[in-house]
Amino acid sequence: MRLRKMAPAGSSGAVRGLWMLLVVLAMVRAALALTEQYPALSLLKQELHRQRQGPAGGCASAGEWGEQYSAECDSSFLHFHELDCDIGGSSSCESVLSLNTEKILSQAKLLAEQKRFPFATDNDNTNEELAIAYVLIGNGLYDEAIRHFSTMLQEEPELVSAIYGRGIAYGKKGLHDMKNAELALFELSRVISLEPDHPEVFEQRAEILSPLGRISEALSDLTKAIQLQPSARLYRHRGTLYFISEDYATAHEDFQHSLELNKNQPIAMLYKGLTFFHRGLLKEAIESFKEALKQKADFIDAYKSLGQAYRELGNFDAATESFQKALLLNQNHVQTLQLKGMMLYHHGSLDEALKNFKRCLQLEPYNEVCQYMKGLSHVAMGQFYEGIKAQTKVMLNDPLPGQKASPEYLKVKYLREYSRYLHAHLDTPLTEYNVDTDLPGNFKDHWAKNLPFLIENYAEQPGLQPHIKDVLFQNFESYKPDVQELVCVADHLGSMMQYETPGFLPNKRIHRAMGLATLEVMQAVQRTWANSKVRMNGKTRLMQWRDMFDIAVKWRRIADPDQPVLWLDQMPARSLSRGFNNHINLIRGQVINMRYLEYFEKILHFIKDRILVYHGANNPKGLLEVREALEKVHKVEDLLPIMKFNSKTRDGFTVNTKVPSLKDQGKEYDGFTITITGDKVGNILFSVETQTTEERTQLYHAEIDALYKDLTAKGKILILSAELGEVDAVCNLILSLVYYFYNLMPLSRGSSVIAYSVIMGALMASGKEVSGKIPKGKLVDFEAMTAPGSEAFSKVARSWMNLKSISPFYKNLPSVSETFPTLRTMIEVLNTDSSHCLKKTIVVV
């Protein structure tokens, strides 16, 4: 490094220069007050400070530059011991002149003597001047530090330490001002041109680039720094950027390298676990989180992440324990309160969920997620006044220009409108109205597609009507004994529908709702087979197949009002003509959807068969080569090279499944579409979707109509003569009908559990009860969608159902529809405490 000699400056000159700076600082005091106008920015700084210093237990002391920094320090920004006051904060800083000049000089002198700042020179006087500026940075006096460095650079334009320090000061002034960012990058780039072999400068520039969204440039700088001098910190920083870019595999490699260089890094171990978590590798993630906790027993973020991983596995008890340990360490940890509250909501424990959301809002009044979930919890329990009050608060939090709206902001107006509708119908008999016909078509279409609430000529639902009171809590003991029996049986039946698959958390509220739906379907089907009519949508008539499913739909809707459970064929004609897609990502990039992992191999075999058929027709000369290549394909990702064999499939391909008709032998309907695309670096999109068009819907409806007609006829015969052959035929018809329902996917949400409750209820009407649970890893809807036909689906479903003769006990249960005739009574029974059922012995065999 070449230095032009500066004019000597004694310590008295330094003191005079500092006093002049302090006089100028008094003029800045008013400007510091302006930061009070930007509370969001202050919160962001606090959160960044917490993330950088909280989890790892703090950074190294002042002056430990470069590789002398603690491995747990998450920033290469310069940190100094702070003075006794916080500028712009505490009362001790009422006057900037109250700063202890001697203390600043003392810090600077020590810093200069030990050369504990970047690019120290061989000139003691120069070092002392540089040290003063660095101490000013450390005390948050960035403009004064910049002036001090600028004065030095007027005399010594290539004084590297001053260029570097000025770049840091610009960066620490705030990257929200693009001018600061540009000046910081300019200065750091100058340092690199003068001193290209210092990794800390590349790292510092990367820290400026990454918040600006220039991730690829930041990654390039960190790679250069690693090439110059590999370190645990550099690998961890680069891994974090890869993680942000959703390149979880590469991020995992960097975190692993970091841990190999320094194994005692709880923050790196946490991030390593998160790379597993986001790829759906939950068990590996859990092991990493536990290892992080071995290194740091009070690591709140590790407990929080462990709780979230257990939640995704569906292990409610283990998740609760982990969240609780995080809150024992810090009862005010907002993110843990939020995540625990959401888990409790989706477990059906709404009262407990509300406690967490309320505590969250005490700590962060503007937390949109907690505010939205608080409103949702109130509405689900029938407390509409409090619910809509919370929803309105979310609606008032409009995003700033250019800011992306939060998911909660996008959903909240739909929820408020739906809440008003529900409140208005609390005491109206359920048989006298229909949600699908009452709600405006464009409202339903936008809601189901999660679009922004931009609906032309929309007339809002009437506000809450004071004469309609909220739902009150109903004690379990206040119900008659036979109703108590009904509720407890429903809880048992609902638990039989639980998927034992990662991603499906047991929800006791859903269990009760769908158990009651099962019993109501059973009773309604029995009445139909006995030639009794039903009251539906304001009309008395014979029950149709849609009425049977509508029983389950109404229970599913009220169990969780957050989800729009709507019939797609009741959407506006324009929406149907374009097709309404039910889309599921199985693999997106490096993210694996663990819910469907059991079906990857089955779908892969189907794809391989279709590829052979395609090349047999379009590429017969290359068929042998394709066949040999397919023999080496053992997972979906291995298909990417196969795509290159034909120019038409180079960028991806789609494969359509077919559903054979029972009504018209030899005829096939469109099933679901499998899509595979890949990019140059090997990321893959593997997805399935069903497209609900008007034509496709009519074909499936005709099939279901025919099966329901046959089912009703055979059901009536069964009522008169319960012969084994008739029972078996009825069971197969029920499963076949639902097979086509699953493949049609006619609802915007909830098709799977709704259809399974219809299966169970209709089977019970035929005299058969499902006594077996759904096997681990199995999803009933995907069993139907991947089965070659209705007969194959019936066979596999019956293999686990373990059908047995129904107990006479069920005939003595009260009518579900008469016991719970309104929304109010439905919500009351879903709210009531179910723990009493554990104390009762119910014999149903």
mmCIF file with all atom_site columns, C-alpha atoms in Angstrom, residues 111-210:
data_model
loop_
_atom_site.group_PDB
_atom_site.id
_atom_site.type_symbol
_atom_site.label_atom_id
_atom_site.label_alt_id
_atom_site.label_comp_id
_atom_site.label_asym_id
_atom_site.label_entity_id
_atom_site.label_seq_id
_atom_site.pdbx_PDB_ins_code
_atom_site.Cartn_x
_atom_site.Cartn_y
_atom_site.Cartn_z
_atom_site.occupancy
_atom_site.B_iso_or_equiv
_atom_site.pdbx_formal_charge
_atom_site.auth_seq_id
_atom_site.auth_comp_id
_atom_site.auth_asym_id
_atom_site.auth_atom_id
_atom_site.pdbx_PDB_model_num
ATOM 1   C CA . LEU A 1 111 ? -7.552  2.004   19.082 1.00 0.00 ? 111 LEU A CA 1
ATOM 2   C CA . ALA A 1 112 ? -4.662  3.763   17.349 1.00 0.00 ? 112 ALA A CA 1
ATOM 3   C CA . GLU A 1 113 ? -1.943  2.336   19.593 1.00 0.00 ? 113 GLU A CA 1
ATOM 4   C CA . GLN A 1 114 ? -3.159  -1.225  19.060 1.00 0.00 ? 114 GLN A CA 1
ATOM 5   C CA . LYS A 1 115 ? -4.025  -0.603  15.385 1.00 0.00 ? 115 LYS A CA 1
ATOM 6   C CA . ARG A 1 116 ? -7.379  -2.218  15.943 1.00 0.00 ? 116 ARG A CA 1
ATOM 7   C CA . PHE A 1 117 ? -9.037  -0.843  12.829 1.00 0.00 ? 117 PHE A CA 1
ATOM 8   C CA . PRO A 1 118 ? -8.808  -1.733  9.142  1.00 0.00 ? 118 PRO A CA 1
ATOM 9   C CA . PHE A 1 119 ? -5.815  -0.722  7.041  1.00 0.00 ? 119 PHE A CA 1
ATOM 10  C CA . ALA A 1 120 ? -3.857  0.989   9.798  1.00 0.00 ? 120 ALA A CA 1
ATOM 11  C CA . THR A 1 121 ? -0.822  2.936   8.564  1.00 0.00 ? 121 THR A CA 1
ATOM 12  C CA . ASP A 1 122 ? 2.748   3.235   9.850  1.00 0.00 ? 122 ASP A CA 1
ATOM 13  C CA . ASN A 1 123 ? 2.136   6.847   10.864 1.00 0.00 ? 123 ASN A CA 1
ATOM 14  C CA . ASP A 1 124 ? 0.992   7.211   14.496 1.00 0.00 ? 124 ASP A CA 1
ATOM 15  C CA . ASN A 1 125 ? -0.575  10.635  13.980 1.00 0.00 ? 125 ASN A CA 1
ATOM 16  C CA . THR A 1 126 ? -2.522  9.414   10.931 1.00 0.00 ? 126 THR A CA 1
ATOM 17  C CA . ASN A 1 127 ? -3.703  6.399   12.871 1.00 0.00 ? 127 ASN A CA 1
ATOM 18  C CA . GLU A 1 128 ? -4.946  8.620   15.704 1.00 0.00 ? 128 GLU A CA 1
ATOM 19  C CA . GLU A 1 129 ? -6.952  10.760  13.278 1.00 0.00 ? 129 GLU A CA 1
ATOM 20  C CA . LEU A 1 130 ? -8.390  7.598   11.650 1.00 0.00 ? 130 LEU A CA 1
ATOM 21  C CA . ALA A 1 131 ? -9.221  6.134   15.032 1.00 0.00 ? 131 ALA A CA 1
ATOM 22  C CA . ILE A 1 132 ? -11.236 9.220   16.002 1.00 0.00 ? 132 ILE A CA 1
ATOM 23  C CA . ALA A 1 133 ? -13.416 8.769   12.900 1.00 0.00 ? 133 ALA A CA 1
ATOM 24  C CA . TYR A 1 134 ? -13.896 5.061   13.603 1.00 0.00 ? 134 TYR A CA 1
ATOM 25  C CA . VAL A 1 135 ? -14.943 5.835   17.191 1.00 0.00 ? 135 VAL A CA 1
ATOM 26  C CA . LEU A 1 136 ? -17.477 8.320   15.810 1.00 0.00 ? 136 LEU A CA 1
ATOM 27  C CA . ILE A 1 137 ? -18.899 5.506   13.644 1.00 0.00 ? 137 ILE A CA 1
ATOM 28  C CA . GLY A 1 138 ? -19.070 3.291   16.684 1.00 0.00 ? 138 GLY A CA 1
ATOM 29  C CA . ASN A 1 139 ? -21.161 5.900   18.475 1.00 0.00 ? 139 ASN A CA 1
ATOM 30  C CA . GLY A 1 140 ? -23.607 6.327   15.590 1.00 0.00 ? 140 GLY A CA 1
ATOM 31  C CA . LEU A 1 141 ? -22.220 9.712   14.474 1.00 0.00 ? 141 LEU A CA 1
ATOM 32  C CA . TYR A 1 142 ? -21.944 8.727   10.825 1.00 0.00 ? 142 TYR A CA 1
ATOM 33  C CA . ASP A 1 143 ? -22.136 12.161  9.181  1.00 0.00 ? 143 ASP A CA 1
ATOM 34  C CA . GLU A 1 144 ? -19.387 13.460  11.470 1.00 0.00 ? 144 GLU A CA 1
ATOM 35  C CA . ALA A 1 145 ? -17.247 10.415  10.728 1.00 0.00 ? 145 ALA A CA 1
ATOM 36  C CA . ILE A 1 146 ? -17.750 10.980  6.987  1.00 0.00 ? 146 ILE A CA 1
ATOM 37  C CA . ARG A 1 147 ? -16.660 14.624  7.328  1.00 0.00 ? 147 ARG A CA 1
ATOM 38  C CA . HIS A 1 148 ? -13.611 13.579  9.308  1.00 0.00 ? 148 HIS A CA 1
ATOM 39  C CA . PHE A 1 149 ? -12.607 10.933  6.732  1.00 0.00 ? 149 PHE A CA 1
ATOM 40  C CA . SER A 1 150 ? -13.286 13.394  3.878  1.00 0.00 ? 150 SER A CA 1
ATOM 41  C CA . THR A 1 151 ? -10.979 15.983  5.449  1.00 0.00 ? 151 THR A CA 1
ATOM 42  C CA . MET A 1 152 ? -8.211  13.393  5.630  1.00 0.00 ? 152 MET A CA 1
ATOM 43  C CA . LEU A 1 153 ? -8.832  12.269  2.028  1.00 0.00 ? 153 LEU A CA 1
ATOM 44  C CA . GLN A 1 154 ? -8.471  15.826  0.763  1.00 0.00 ? 154 GLN A CA 1
ATOM 45  C CA . GLU A 1 155 ? -4.866  15.629  1.894  1.00 0.00 ? 155 GLU A CA 1
ATOM 46  C CA . GLU A 1 156 ? -4.346  11.924  1.178  1.00 0.00 ? 156 GLU A CA 1
ATOM 47  C CA . PRO A 1 157 ? -6.773  10.823  -1.645 1.00 0.00 ? 157 PRO A CA 1
ATOM 48  C CA . GLU A 1 158 ? -5.670  7.161   -1.564 1.00 0.00 ? 158 GLU A CA 1
ATOM 49  C CA . LEU A 1 159 ? -5.660  6.664   2.192  1.00 0.00 ? 159 LEU A CA 1
ATOM 50  C CA . VAL A 1 160 ? -7.286  3.225   2.112  1.00 0.00 ? 160 VAL A CA 1
ATOM 51  C CA . SER A 1 161 ? -8.457  3.148   5.714  1.00 0.00 ? 161 SER A CA 1
ATOM 52  C CA . ALA A 1 162 ? -10.275 6.464   5.286  1.00 0.00 ? 162 ALA A CA 1
ATOM 53  C CA . ILE A 1 163 ? -11.913 5.303   2.033  1.00 0.00 ? 163 ILE A CA 1
ATOM 54  C CA . TYR A 1 164 ? -12.970 2.070   3.734  1.00 0.00 ? 164 TYR A CA 1
ATOM 55  C CA . GLY A 1 165 ? -14.239 3.862   6.847  1.00 0.00 ? 165 GLY A CA 1
ATOM 56  C CA . ARG A 1 166 ? -16.208 6.368   4.798  1.00 0.00 ? 166 ARG A CA 1
ATOM 57  C CA . GLY A 1 167 ? -17.807 3.490   2.887  1.00 0.00 ? 167 GLY A CA 1
ATOM 58  C CA . ILE A 1 168 ? -18.815 1.831   6.155  1.00 0.00 ? 168 ILE A CA 1
ATOM 59  C CA . ALA A 1 169 ? -20.230 5.103   7.494  1.00 0.00 ? 169 ALA A CA 1
ATOM 60  C CA . TYR A 1 170 ? -22.361 5.557   4.350  1.00 0.00 ? 170 TYR A CA 1
ATOM 61  C CA . GLY A 1 171 ? -23.622 1.996   4.707  1.00 0.00 ? 171 GLY A CA 1
ATOM 62  C CA . LYS A 1 172 ? -24.490 2.423   8.377  1.00 0.00 ? 172 LYS A CA 1
ATOM 63  C CA . LYS A 1 173 ? -26.349 5.678   7.681  1.00 0.00 ? 173 LYS A CA 1
ATOM 64  C CA . GLY A 1 174 ? -29.077 3.518   6.158  1.00 0.00 ? 174 GLY A CA 1
ATOM 65  C CA . LEU A 1 175 ? -29.482 1.622   2.919  1.00 0.00 ? 175 LEU A CA 1
ATOM 66  C CA . HIS A 1 176 ? -33.112 2.777   2.676  1.00 0.00 ? 176 HIS A CA 1
ATOM 67  C CA . ASP A 1 177 ? -31.567 5.876   1.090  1.00 0.00 ? 177 ASP A CA 1
ATOM 68  C CA . MET A 1 178 ? -30.219 4.693   -2.253 1.00 0.00 ? 178 MET A CA 1
ATOM 69  C CA . LYS A 1 179 ? -27.681 7.517   -2.271 1.00 0.00 ? 179 LYS A CA 1
ATOM 70  C CA . ASN A 1 180 ? -26.041 6.091   0.860  1.00 0.00 ? 180 ASN A CA 1
ATOM 71  C CA . ALA A 1 181 ? -25.939 2.641   -0.731 1.00 0.00 ? 181 ALA A CA 1
ATOM 72  C CA . GLU A 1 182 ? -24.389 3.928   -3.952 1.00 0.00 ? 182 GLU A CA 1
ATOM 73  C CA . LEU A 1 183 ? -21.736 5.934   -2.076 1.00 0.00 ? 183 LEU A CA 1
ATOM 74  C CA . ALA A 1 184 ? -20.940 2.954   0.188  1.00 0.00 ? 184 ALA A CA 1
ATOM 75  C CA . LEU A 1 185 ? -20.507 0.666   -2.832 1.00 0.00 ? 185 LEU A CA 1
ATOM 76  C CA . PHE A 1 186 ? -18.403 3.266   -4.632 1.00 0.00 ? 186 PHE A CA 1
ATOM 77  C CA . GLU A 1 187 ? -16.011 3.604   -1.681 1.00 0.00 ? 187 GLU A CA 1
ATOM 78  C CA . LEU A 1 188 ? -15.699 -0.144  -1.093 1.00 0.00 ? 188 LEU A CA 1
ATOM 79  C CA . SER A 1 189 ? -15.057 -0.718  -4.794 1.00 0.00 ? 189 SER A CA 1
ATOM 80  C CA . ARG A 1 190 ? -12.262 1.878   -4.612 1.00 0.00 ? 190 ARG A CA 1
ATOM 81  C CA . VAL A 1 191 ? -10.720 -0.043  -1.699 1.00 0.00 ? 191 VAL A CA 1
ATOM 82  C CA . ILE A 1 192 ? -10.864 -3.285  -3.700 1.00 0.00 ? 192 ILE A CA 1
ATOM 83  C CA . SER A 1 193 ? -9.139  -1.622  -6.651 1.00 0.00 ? 193 SER A CA 1
ATOM 84  C CA . LEU A 1 194 ? -6.362  -0.436  -4.320 1.00 0.00 ? 194 LEU A CA 1
ATOM 85  C CA . GLU A 1 195 ? -6.210  -3.534  -2.053 1.00 0.00 ? 195 GLU A CA 1
ATOM 86  C CA . PRO A 1 196 ? -7.674  -6.493  -3.972 1.00 0.00 ? 196 PRO A CA 1
ATOM 87  C CA . ASP A 1 197 ? -6.491  -9.194  -1.558 1.00 0.00 ? 197 ASP A CA 1
ATOM 88  C CA . HIS A 1 198 ? -8.503  -8.361  1.553  1.00 0.00 ? 198 HIS A CA 1
ATOM 89  C CA . PRO A 1 199 ? -11.512 -10.684 2.028  1.00 0.00 ? 199 PRO A CA 1
ATOM 90  C CA . GLU A 1 200 ? -13.205 -8.437  4.583  1.00 0.00 ? 200 GLU A CA 1
ATOM 91  C CA . VAL A 1 201 ? -13.773 -5.731  1.962  1.00 0.00 ? 201 VAL A CA 1
ATOM 92  C CA . PHE A 1 202 ? -15.515 -8.169  -0.393 1.00 0.00 ? 202 PHE A CA 1
ATOM 93  C CA . GLU A 1 203 ? -17.581 -9.378  2.540  1.00 0.00 ? 203 GLU A CA 1
ATOM 94  C CA . GLN A 1 204 ? -18.483 -5.821  3.495  1.00 0.00 ? 204 GLN A CA 1
ATOM 95  C CA . ARG A 1 205 ? -19.534 -5.007  -0.073 1.00 0.00 ? 205 ARG A CA 1
ATOM 96  C CA . ALA A 1 206 ? -21.651 -8.182  -0.134 1.00 0.00 ? 206 ALA A CA 1
ATOM 97  C CA . GLU A 1 207 ? -23.461 -6.934  2.979  1.00 0.00 ? 207 GLU A CA 1
ATOM 98  C CA . ILE A 1 208 ? -24.348 -3.741  1.135  1.00 0.00 ? 208 ILE A CA 1
ATOM 99  C CA . LEU A 1 209 ? -25.396 -5.545  -2.062 1.00 0.00 ? 209 LEU A CA 1
ATOM 100 C CA . SER A 1 210 ? -27.619 -8.217  -0.513 1.00 0.00 ? 210 SER A CA 1
#
